[in-house]
Amino acid sequence: MTTENELKPHVTLDTIVSLCKRRGIIFPGSEIYEGLQGTYDYGPIGAELKKNVKNLWWKSMIYDRDDVEGIDCAILMNPKVWKASGHVDTFSDPLADSMGPSRKRYRADHVEPIECTAFEVIDVTDEGSEKRIEGAKIWAPSKKKAKEFYQTWWEKHLGLAGRRVKLEEVAGSTRVGRFSPDDGGELGEPRAFNLMLSTHCGPVADSAAKVYLRPETAQGMFVNYSNVQTSMRRKLPFGIAQMGRSFRNEITPKNFIFRTREFEQMEMEFFCKPGHLCKEGELTDDQWHEHWVEYRTNFYVKYGIRRDHLRFHYQTKEELAHYSKACCDIEFLFPLGWQELEGIANRTDYDLRMHMEHSGKDLKYFDQELNTHYVPYVIEPAAGVDRAVLAFLTDAYLEEQVKEDKRVVLKLHPELAPIKAAVFPLLKNRPELVEMARNLCREMKQSFYTVYDDTAAIGKLYRRQDEIGTPFCVTVDVDSLDDQAVTVRDRDSMQQVRIGIDKVRDYIAGELRGKS
Ligand code: ATP
């Protein structure tokens, strides 16, 4: 039996990235202008996939339950919100610069300390004499690596291109530390770098007009807690959820859509009674925390994530934020390894208390049964839309050998599939077939997203749809003119069945429901 530790990603990130580009799922942002680091654009297929992820989250969090309300807040909020939430003072990552020629900046906690030796650069003149180059110290785990650093960064920087040089180990310099993985420069002392992106509101760009692009959606729920509770006549426990854009000036955005500077979140604040006030039979905040860990895990599994590709990291006392009572990171085996997909925290009454203090408004809850006021505790499942998209793409990706050929197929859950069915005429130069196929496509569109395609031979059309995860392909052939039937091909089994043209729409709708 494989254990979680032995599991390896079954697909590389490069494979997913190239599929996304090739098939209109995700493109690098502003590509014709050399891009903008940390931004990506969803193409026609990706936009559908992302919309489906968000709709399913909304359904699972709001429509399937009766204890959560959905809201949609402004991205720009009064800057006092971010002071109260602690983001102005503490939402930062440790930033460290390479002292090497690249001057690249790193999140210090993302650079593993490794054992390296310093190598000096010696310029060898035509006459054979040697000159040590001042300030050229390359840290590397081996001489080979030091040479690579030299060739990629140092040679040009030192103006030694075309010269004969030697790299000489500095005796006794070997030590464990943090060094730039790009140029072998030593990393400087880390300093706090605030991750919030800011802009100005109104026509005057002075500091009084400074506002932030929200770095999380959660604060919208806290500041509207009273509005929602009173307008919707809610009693505890209940949740408020929203999804939308968030912005973080990440020091090193990387790994495709895993870490970007603009992304989408799906978050919920679940307000509940603090455990010590609960009576027998009522769920405590700890129990609600467990409930949400399980509920969110089941969501991912239901829509196609392998259960053994998920694991839970319960933060230790040292890792927990000072106000947090517990936090479980749901980790997924991404192509880059195990990483956080969603965090579920028990934030106690911290956020509401902070907003009470800074706004001067009373956000306490009046519990009629206990005849007392208190500040509710909050359980927060915070998920990233883009990370969920990447996770679903990863687990859906499959390469199969079909006779001589390799078939790439995205075995996406039908509700996630961007396109539910595609209709093709077998021969595009037969107007009767084209007309029949187009009419059928138009009819099927009434029930689910269907596309028409005649831009390639049938085999190629199947492969294209397989690669974007379309569950069904329908082919109109010459026989269809006589028997008024078409061939329906199943993405996963590749089995084909002949179905009367007047029954296709219901047949596929039924199959889609059956697979859901
Ligand atoms: P990380 O430790 O990976 O930076 P985080 O713990 O700061 O993430 P949270 O603040 O808990 O993340 O945000 C909730 C979710 O939002 C994360 O689990 C992740 O799915 C998503 N998320 C956070 N930052 C980014 C980002 N820069 N790009 C894409 N998704 C993100």
Coordinates of C-alpha atoms and ligand atoms in Angstrom, one line a residue:
M1 CA 0.0 0.0 0.0
T2 CA 1.3 3.5 -0.8
T3 CA 1.5 5.9 2.1
E4 CA 1.0 9.6 1.7
N5 CA 4.7 10.2 2.1
E6 CA 5.5 8.0 -0.9
L7 CA 2.9 9.6 -3.2
K8 CA 4.5 11.6 -6.0
P9 CA 2.7 14.1 -8.3
H10 CA 1.6 12.2 -11.4
V11 CA 1.9 15.2 -13.7
T12 CA 4.4 18.1 -13.9
L13 CA 3.4 21.8 -13.7
D14 CA 4.9 22.4 -17.2
T15 CA 2.5 19.8 -18.6
I16 CA -0.5 21.5 -17.0
V17 CA 0.7 25.0 -18.1
S18 CA 1.2 23.9 -21.7
L19 CA -2.2 22.2 -21.8
C20 CA -3.8 25.4 -20.4
K21 CA -2.1 27.6 -23.1
R22 CA -2.8 25.2 -25.9
R23 CA -6.4 24.7 -25.1
G24 CA -7.5 28.2 -24.1
I25 CA -7.7 27.5 -20.4
I26 CA -5.2 30.0 -18.9
F27 CA -2.8 32.4 -20.5
P28 CA 0.0 34.5 -19.0
G29 CA -1.4 38.0 -18.2
S30 CA -0.6 40.8 -20.7
E31 CA 1.3 38.3 -22.8
I32 CA 1.9 40.5 -25.9
Y33 CA 3.7 43.0 -23.6
E34 CA 6.0 40.3 -22.1
G35 CA 3.4 39.7 -19.3
L36 CA 3.1 41.1 -15.8
Q37 CA 4.6 38.9 -13.2
G38 CA 2.0 37.3 -10.9
T39 CA -1.0 37.7 -13.2
Y40 CA -2.8 35.2 -15.4
D41 CA -5.8 35.5 -17.7
Y42 CA -8.4 32.8 -18.0
G43 CA -9.3 31.9 -21.6
P44 CA -12.7 30.8 -22.8
I45 CA -12.4 27.3 -21.4
G46 CA -10.7 28.4 -18.2
A47 CA -13.3 31.1 -17.5
E48 CA -16.0 28.4 -17.7
L49 CA -14.1 26.1 -15.4
K50 CA -13.4 28.8 -12.9
K51 CA -17.1 29.9 -12.9
N52 CA -18.1 26.3 -12.3
V53 CA -15.8 26.0 -9.3
K54 CA -17.2 29.2 -7.8
N55 CA -20.9 28.2 -8.5
L56 CA -20.3 24.8 -6.9
W57 CA -18.8 26.4 -3.9
W58 CA -21.7 28.9 -3.6
K59 CA -24.2 26.0 -4.0
S60 CA -22.4 23.9 -1.3
M61 CA -22.0 26.8 1.1
I62 CA -25.3 28.6 0.7
Y63 CA -28.0 26.8 -1.3
D64 CA -27.3 23.3 0.2
R65 CA -27.5 24.6 3.8
D66 CA -29.8 26.9 5.7
D67 CA -27.3 28.5 8.0
V68 CA -25.2 30.6 5.6
E69 CA -25.9 33.9 3.8
G70 CA -24.0 35.1 0.8
I71 CA -22.8 38.7 0.3
D72 CA -20.8 40.6 -2.3
C73 CA -18.7 43.5 -0.9
A74 CA -16.6 46.3 -2.4
I75 CA -13.0 45.6 -3.0
L76 CA -12.1 49.0 -1.7
M77 CA -12.8 49.5 2.0
N78 CA -12.2 52.3 4.5
P79 CA -8.5 52.0 5.3
K80 CA -9.4 51.9 9.0
V81 CA -10.7 48.3 8.3
W82 CA -7.1 47.2 7.6
K83 CA -5.8 49.0 10.6
A84 CA -8.3 47.2 12.8
S85 CA -7.7 43.8 11.2
G86 CA -3.9 44.1 11.7
H87 CA -3.0 44.1 8.0
V88 CA -1.5 47.6 8.0
D89 CA 0.9 46.7 10.9
T90 CA 1.6 43.0 10.5
F91 CA 0.5 41.6 7.1
S92 CA 4.1 41.2 5.8
D93 CA 6.5 38.6 4.7
P94 CA 10.3 38.6 5.4
L95 CA 12.0 40.0 2.3
A96 CA 15.7 39.3 1.7
D97 CA 17.8 40.6 -1.2
S98 CA 20.6 38.7 -2.9
M99 CA 23.9 40.4 -2.6
G100 CA 24.9 38.9 -5.9
P101 CA 24.5 40.7 -9.3
S102 CA 20.9 39.6 -9.9
R103 CA 19.8 41.6 -6.8
K104 CA 16.8 39.3 -6.8
R105 CA 14.4 39.5 -3.9
Y106 CA 13.2 36.4 -2.0
R107 CA 10.8 35.5 0.7
A108 CA 13.4 34.5 3.2
D109 CA 11.2 31.8 4.7
H110 CA 10.9 30.2 1.2
V111 CA 14.6 29.8 0.7
E112 CA 15.8 26.7 2.5
P113 CA 19.2 27.1 4.3
I114 CA 21.7 24.9 2.6
E115 CA 25.4 24.1 3.0
C116 CA 27.5 26.2 0.6
T117 CA 31.1 27.1 0.0
A118 CA 32.3 30.5 -1.2
F119 CA 34.2 30.6 -4.5
E120 CA 36.3 33.6 -5.6
V121 CA 36.8 34.7 -9.2
I122 CA 40.4 34.8 -10.4
D123 CA 41.1 36.6 -13.6
V124 CA 43.9 34.9 -15.6
T125 CA 45.7 37.4 -17.9
D126 CA 47.1 36.4 -21.3
E127 CA 50.5 36.3 -19.8
G128 CA 49.3 33.8 -17.2
S129 CA 49.3 36.0 -14.1
E130 CA 46.3 35.9 -11.8
K131 CA 44.2 38.7 -10.3
R132 CA 41.6 38.2 -7.6
I133 CA 38.4 40.1 -8.4
E134 CA 37.4 42.2 -5.5
G135 CA 33.8 41.5 -4.1
A136 CA 33.2 38.5 -6.3
K137 CA 32.1 35.8 -3.9
I138 CA 29.9 33.1 -5.3
W139 CA 28.2 30.7 -2.8
A140 CA 27.4 27.3 -4.1
P141 CA 27.0 23.7 -3.0
S142 CA 29.6 22.6 -5.6
K143 CA 32.1 24.1 -8.0
K144 CA 30.0 23.0 -11.0
K145 CA 27.1 25.1 -9.6
A146 CA 29.4 28.0 -8.9
K147 CA 30.4 27.9 -12.6
E148 CA 26.8 28.0 -13.7
F149 CA 26.1 31.0 -11.5
Y150 CA 29.2 32.6 -12.9
Q151 CA 28.2 32.1 -16.5
T152 CA 24.6 33.2 -16.0
W153 CA 25.1 36.3 -13.8
W154 CA 28.6 37.1 -12.7
E155 CA 30.6 37.1 -16.0
K156 CA 28.7 39.9 -17.6
H157 CA 28.3 41.8 -14.3
L158 CA 32.1 41.7 -13.7
G159 CA 32.8 42.7 -17.3
L160 CA 34.8 39.5 -17.8
A161 CA 33.0 38.1 -20.8
G162 CA 35.5 36.3 -23.0
R163 CA 38.2 36.3 -20.3
R164 CA 39.9 33.2 -18.9
V165 CA 38.9 32.9 -15.2
K166 CA 39.3 30.4 -12.4
L167 CA 36.9 29.8 -9.6
E168 CA 38.8 29.2 -6.4
E169 CA 37.3 27.7 -3.2
V170 CA 37.8 30.0 -0.2
A171 CA 39.4 27.7 2.4
G172 CA 37.2 27.1 5.5
S173 CA 34.2 29.0 4.1
T174 CA 31.8 26.1 4.0
R175 CA 28.7 26.8 6.1
V176 CA 24.9 26.4 6.2
G177 CA 23.0 29.6 5.3
R178 CA 20.5 31.2 2.9
F179 CA 21.9 31.9 -0.5
S180 CA 20.3 33.0 -3.8
P181 CA 19.3 29.9 -5.8
D182 CA 19.7 32.1 -9.0
D183 CA 23.1 33.7 -8.7
G184 CA 24.8 32.2 -5.6
G185 CA 24.8 35.6 -3.8
E186 CA 24.5 35.6 0.0
L187 CA 21.0 36.8 1.2
G188 CA 20.9 40.0 3.2
E189 CA 19.1 40.4 6.6
P190 CA 15.4 39.8 6.0
R191 CA 13.1 42.8 6.6
A192 CA 9.3 43.0 6.9
F193 CA 7.6 43.7 3.6
N194 CA 3.9 44.7 3.7
L195 CA 1.9 42.7 1.1
M196 CA -1.0 45.1 0.6
L197 CA -1.3 46.9 -2.7
S198 CA -2.5 50.4 -2.5
T199 CA -4.1 53.1 -4.7
H200 CA -5.7 56.4 -4.3
C201 CA -9.4 57.1 -4.1
G202 CA -10.7 60.4 -5.7
P203 CA -8.9 63.0 -7.7
V204 CA -6.2 63.9 -5.2
A205 CA -3.3 61.4 -4.9
D206 CA -2.2 62.4 -1.4
S207 CA -1.7 60.1 1.6
A208 CA -5.1 61.0 3.0
A209 CA -6.7 59.4 -0.1
K210 CA -4.7 56.2 0.1
V211 CA -6.8 53.0 0.0
Y212 CA -5.9 49.4 -0.2
L213 CA -6.9 46.7 -2.6
R214 CA -8.3 44.1 -0.2
P215 CA -5.8 41.3 0.6
E216 CA -8.6 39.0 1.6
T217 CA -12.4 38.9 1.3
A218 CA -13.0 38.1 5.0
Q219 CA -13.1 41.6 6.4
G220 CA -16.3 42.3 4.3
M221 CA -18.1 39.7 6.4
F222 CA -16.9 41.1 9.7
V223 CA -17.8 44.7 8.9
N224 CA -21.3 43.5 7.7
Y225 CA -21.9 41.0 10.5
S226 CA -24.5 43.3 12.2
N227 CA -26.1 44.3 8.9
V228 CA -26.7 40.7 7.9
Q229 CA -27.6 39.4 11.3
T230 CA -30.4 42.0 11.8
S231 CA -31.6 42.3 8.2
M232 CA -31.9 38.5 7.8
R233 CA -33.1 38.0 11.5
R234 CA -30.4 35.4 12.1
K235 CA -29.7 33.7 15.4
L236 CA -26.3 32.0 16.1
P237 CA -24.9 29.9 14.7
F238 CA -24.8 31.3 11.2
G239 CA -22.3 32.1 8.5
I240 CA -21.7 34.9 6.0
A241 CA -19.8 34.0 2.8
Q242 CA -18.5 35.7 -0.2
M243 CA -16.1 35.2 -3.1
G244 CA -14.2 37.6 -5.1
R245 CA -10.9 39.2 -6.0
S246 CA -8.0 39.7 -3.6
F247 CA -4.7 41.3 -4.1
R248 CA -1.3 40.6 -2.5
N249 CA 2.0 42.1 -3.5
E250 CA 3.6 38.7 -3.2
I251 CA 7.4 38.9 -3.1
T252 CA 7.9 35.9 -5.3
P253 CA 4.7 35.0 -7.2
K254 CA 5.4 31.6 -8.7
N255 CA 4.2 28.2 -9.7
F256 CA 1.6 29.3 -12.3
I257 CA -1.7 30.2 -10.7
F258 CA -0.7 28.8 -7.3
R259 CA 0.7 32.1 -6.0
T260 CA -0.2 35.2 -7.9
R261 CA -0.6 38.9 -7.0
E262 CA -4.3 39.0 -8.1
F263 CA -6.4 36.0 -7.3
E264 CA -9.9 35.0 -6.2
Q265 CA -10.9 33.7 -2.8
M266 CA -14.0 31.9 -1.5
E267 CA -14.4 32.6 2.2
M268 CA -16.9 32.2 4.9
E269 CA -17.1 33.4 8.5
F270 CA -19.2 31.2 10.6
F271 CA -20.4 32.9 13.8
C272 CA -21.1 30.6 16.7
K273 CA -21.4 30.5 20.5
P274 CA -18.1 30.2 22.4
G275 CA -17.8 26.7 23.7
H276 CA -17.9 27.6 27.4
L277 CA -21.5 29.0 26.9
C278 CA -22.8 26.0 25.1
K279 CA -25.3 23.7 26.8
E280 CA -25.5 20.0 26.4
G281 CA -26.1 19.0 22.8
E282 CA -25.1 22.3 21.3
L283 CA -22.0 22.2 19.0
T284 CA -19.1 24.1 20.5
D285 CA -16.7 26.2 18.5
D286 CA -14.2 23.3 18.5
Q287 CA -16.8 21.0 17.1
W288 CA -17.9 23.5 14.4
H289 CA -14.2 23.7 13.4
E290 CA -14.1 20.0 12.9
H291 CA -17.4 20.1 11.1
W292 CA -16.0 22.6 8.6
V293 CA -12.8 20.7 8.0
E294 CA -14.9 17.6 7.1
Y295 CA -17.4 19.6 5.1
R296 CA -14.8 21.3 3.0
T297 CA -12.8 18.1 2.5
N298 CA -15.9 16.3 1.2
F299 CA -16.5 19.1 -1.3
Y300 CA -13.1 18.6 -2.9
V301 CA -13.6 14.8 -3.0
K302 CA -17.1 15.1 -4.4
Y303 CA -15.9 17.0 -7.4
G304 CA -12.9 14.8 -8.3
I305 CA -10.0 15.3 -5.9
R306 CA -8.5 12.0 -4.8
R307 CA -8.9 11.6 -1.0
D308 CA -5.3 10.4 -0.7
H309 CA -4.2 13.6 -2.5
L310 CA -5.4 15.6 0.5
R311 CA -3.9 15.8 3.9
F312 CA -4.4 17.9 7.0
H313 CA -1.8 20.1 8.7
Y314 CA -3.0 21.2 12.1
Q315 CA -0.8 24.2 13.0
T316 CA 1.2 23.9 16.1
K317 CA 1.1 26.4 19.0
E318 CA 4.2 28.1 17.6
E319 CA 2.7 28.4 14.1
L320 CA -0.7 29.7 15.2
A321 CA -1.6 33.4 15.0
H322 CA -1.8 34.7 18.5
Y323 CA -5.6 35.1 18.4
S324 CA -6.2 31.7 16.7
K325 CA -7.3 28.8 18.7
A326 CA -6.8 26.2 16.0
C327 CA -6.0 26.2 12.3
C328 CA -6.2 23.3 9.9
D329 CA -4.5 23.7 6.5
I330 CA -6.0 21.3 3.9
E331 CA -3.1 20.4 1.8
F332 CA -3.2 19.0 -1.7
L333 CA -0.6 17.1 -3.7
F334 CA 0.0 19.8 -6.3
P335 CA 2.4 19.1 -9.2
L336 CA 4.9 21.1 -7.1
G337 CA 4.3 18.9 -4.0
W338 CA 2.1 19.1 -0.9
Q339 CA 0.9 22.7 -0.5
E340 CA -2.0 24.5 1.2
L341 CA -5.3 24.5 -0.8
E342 CA -7.5 25.9 1.9
G343 CA -7.1 27.0 5.5
I344 CA -9.8 26.5 8.2
A345 CA -9.2 28.6 11.3
N346 CA -10.9 29.1 14.7
R347 CA -10.4 32.8 15.0
T348 CA -12.2 33.1 18.3
D349 CA -13.9 36.6 18.9
Y350 CA -10.7 38.4 17.8
D351 CA -11.9 40.1 14.6
L352 CA -15.2 41.3 15.9
R353 CA -13.5 42.6 19.0
M354 CA -11.0 44.5 17.0
H355 CA -13.7 46.1 14.9
M356 CA -15.6 47.0 18.0
E357 CA -12.5 48.7 19.4
H358 CA -11.6 50.6 16.2
S359 CA -15.1 51.5 15.0
G360 CA -16.7 52.2 18.4
K361 CA -19.7 50.2 17.3
D362 CA -21.2 47.5 19.5
L363 CA -21.0 44.2 17.6
K364 CA -22.1 42.0 20.6
Y365 CA -24.8 39.4 20.1
F366 CA -27.8 39.3 22.4
D367 CA -28.6 35.7 23.3
Q368 CA -32.2 35.6 24.3
E369 CA -32.0 32.2 25.8
L370 CA -29.1 33.1 28.0
N371 CA -30.3 36.6 28.4
T372 CA -26.8 37.9 27.9
H373 CA -24.6 39.7 25.4
Y374 CA -21.4 38.2 24.1
V375 CA -19.1 38.4 21.1
P376 CA -19.5 35.4 18.8
Y377 CA -16.6 33.1 18.0
V378 CA -15.7 32.6 14.3
I379 CA -14.7 29.6 12.2
E380 CA -13.3 30.6 8.9
P381 CA -12.9 28.3 5.9
A382 CA -10.7 30.3 3.5
A383 CA -10.2 28.8 0.0
G384 CA -8.5 30.1 -3.1
V385 CA -10.4 29.7 -6.4
D386 CA -7.3 29.6 -8.5
R387 CA -5.7 26.9 -6.3
A388 CA -8.9 24.9 -6.5
V389 CA -8.8 25.2 -10.3
L390 CA -5.2 24.0 -10.3
A391 CA -6.1 21.1 -8.0
F392 CA -9.1 20.0 -10.1
L393 CA -7.0 20.2 -13.3
T394 CA -4.2 18.2 -11.7
D395 CA -6.3 15.3 -10.5
A396 CA -8.4 15.3 -13.7
Y397 CA -5.3 15.1 -16.0
L398 CA -4.7 11.7 -17.5
E399 CA -2.6 10.3 -20.3
E400 CA -3.8 7.1 -21.8
Q401 CA -2.4 4.8 -24.4
V402 CA -5.1 4.2 -27.1
K403 CA -3.7 1.7 -29.6
E404 CA -0.7 3.5 -31.1
D405 CA -1.6 6.9 -29.7
K406 CA -1.3 8.8 -26.5
R407 CA -4.6 10.3 -25.4
V408 CA -4.7 13.3 -23.1
V409 CA -8.0 13.5 -21.3
L410 CA -9.3 15.7 -18.5
K411 CA -11.6 13.5 -16.5
L412 CA -13.3 16.5 -14.9
H413 CA -16.5 16.0 -12.9
P414 CA -19.4 16.8 -15.3
E415 CA -20.4 19.8 -13.2
L416 CA -16.9 21.2 -13.5
A417 CA -16.5 20.4 -17.2
P418 CA -16.4 23.8 -19.1
I419 CA -18.3 22.3 -22.1
K420 CA -20.9 19.6 -21.5
A421 CA -21.2 18.4 -25.1
A422 CA -19.8 19.0 -28.6
V423 CA -21.6 18.3 -31.9
F424 CA -19.8 17.6 -35.1
P425 CA -20.9 16.8 -38.7
L426 CA -18.8 13.9 -40.0
L427 CA -18.4 15.7 -43.3
K428 CA -18.3 19.5 -43.3
N429 CA -18.8 19.7 -47.1
R430 CA -22.3 18.1 -46.8
P431 CA -24.7 21.1 -46.1
E432 CA -27.5 18.7 -44.9
L433 CA -25.2 17.2 -42.2
V434 CA -23.9 20.7 -41.2
E435 CA -27.5 22.0 -40.9
M436 CA -28.6 18.9 -38.9
A437 CA -25.6 19.3 -36.5
R438 CA -26.1 23.0 -36.1
N439 CA -29.8 22.6 -35.3
L440 CA -29.1 19.8 -32.8
C441 CA -26.4 22.0 -31.1
R442 CA -28.8 24.9 -30.9
E443 CA -31.4 22.6 -29.3
M444 CA -29.0 21.1 -26.8
K445 CA -27.8 24.5 -25.7
Q446 CA -31.2 25.1 -24.2
S447 CA -30.3 22.4 -21.5
F448 CA -26.5 22.6 -21.1
Y449 CA -23.5 24.3 -22.7
T450 CA -22.9 22.7 -26.1
V451 CA -20.6 23.8 -28.9
Y452 CA -20.5 23.0 -32.6
D453 CA -17.2 22.3 -34.3
D454 CA -16.2 21.2 -37.9
T455 CA -12.7 22.6 -38.1
A456 CA -10.9 19.3 -38.2
A457 CA -11.3 15.6 -38.9
I458 CA -13.4 13.7 -36.4
G459 CA -10.6 12.0 -34.6
K460 CA -8.9 15.3 -34.0
L461 CA -12.1 16.9 -32.8
Y462 CA -12.6 14.1 -30.2
R463 CA -9.0 14.6 -28.9
R464 CA -9.5 18.3 -28.6
Q465 CA -12.7 17.8 -26.5
D466 CA -11.0 15.1 -24.4
E467 CA -8.2 17.6 -23.6
I468 CA -10.7 20.1 -22.2
G469 CA -12.8 17.5 -20.4
T470 CA -16.0 17.6 -22.5
P471 CA -18.1 14.6 -21.2
F472 CA -20.0 13.9 -24.5
C473 CA -19.3 14.3 -28.2
V474 CA -22.2 13.8 -30.8
T475 CA -21.5 13.0 -34.4
V476 CA -24.0 13.5 -37.2
D477 CA -23.1 11.2 -40.1
V478 CA -24.6 10.3 -43.5
D479 CA -26.8 7.6 -41.9
S480 CA -28.3 10.2 -39.7
L481 CA -30.2 11.6 -42.7
D482 CA -32.0 8.3 -43.0
D483 CA -32.3 6.9 -39.5
Q484 CA -32.6 10.3 -37.8
A485 CA -30.1 9.1 -35.2
V486 CA -26.6 10.2 -34.1
T487 CA -23.5 8.7 -32.4
V488 CA -22.9 9.8 -28.8
R489 CA -19.4 9.2 -27.5
D490 CA -18.5 9.0 -23.8
R491 CA -15.3 10.9 -22.9
D492 CA -14.1 8.4 -20.3
S493 CA -15.0 5.0 -21.8
M494 CA -14.8 6.2 -25.4
Q495 CA -17.9 3.9 -25.9
Q496 CA -20.2 5.1 -28.7
V497 CA -24.0 4.6 -28.7
R498 CA -26.5 5.4 -31.4
I499 CA -29.4 7.6 -30.2
G500 CA -32.4 9.0 -31.9
I501 CA -31.8 12.7 -32.7
D502 CA -35.0 13.7 -30.8
K503 CA -33.8 11.9 -27.7
V504 CA -30.1 13.1 -27.5
R505 CA -30.7 16.1 -25.4
D506 CA -32.6 14.2 -22.7
Y507 CA -30.2 11.3 -22.9
I508 CA -27.1 13.5 -22.3
A509 CA -28.9 15.5 -19.6
G510 CA -29.7 12.2 -17.9
E511 CA -26.1 10.9 -18.2
L512 CA -24.7 14.2 -16.8
R513 CA -27.1 14.0 -13.9
G514 CA -26.2 10.3 -13.4
K515 CA -22.5 11.0 -13.2
S516 CA -22.9 14.0 -10.9
Ligands
ATP1 P1 0.2 31.0 1.8 O1 0.7 30.5 3.1 O2 0.2 29.9 0.7 O3 0.7 32.3 1.3 P2 -2.0 32.0 3.3 O4 -2.1 31.1 4.5 O5 -1.5 33.4 3.4 O6 -1.4 31.2 2.0 P3 -4.8 32.7 3.5 O7 -4.5 34.1 3.9 O8 -5.2 31.7 4.5 O9 -3.5 32.1 2.7 O10 -5.8 32.7 2.2 C1 -6.7 31.7 2.0 C2 -6.5 31.0 0.7 O11 -6.4 31.9 -0.4 C3 -5.3 30.1 0.6 O12 -5.5 28.9 1.2 C4 -5.1 30.0 -0.9 O13 -5.9 29.0 -1.5 C5 -5.5 31.4 -1.4 N1 -4.4 32.3 -1.6 C6 -3.7 33.0 -0.7 N2 -2.7 33.7 -1.3 C7 -2.8 33.4 -2.6 C8 -2.0 33.8 -3.7 N3 -1.0 34.7 -3.6 N4 -2.3 33.3 -4.9 C9 -3.3 32.4 -5.1 N5 -4.1 32.0 -4.1 C10 -3.8 32.5 -2.8

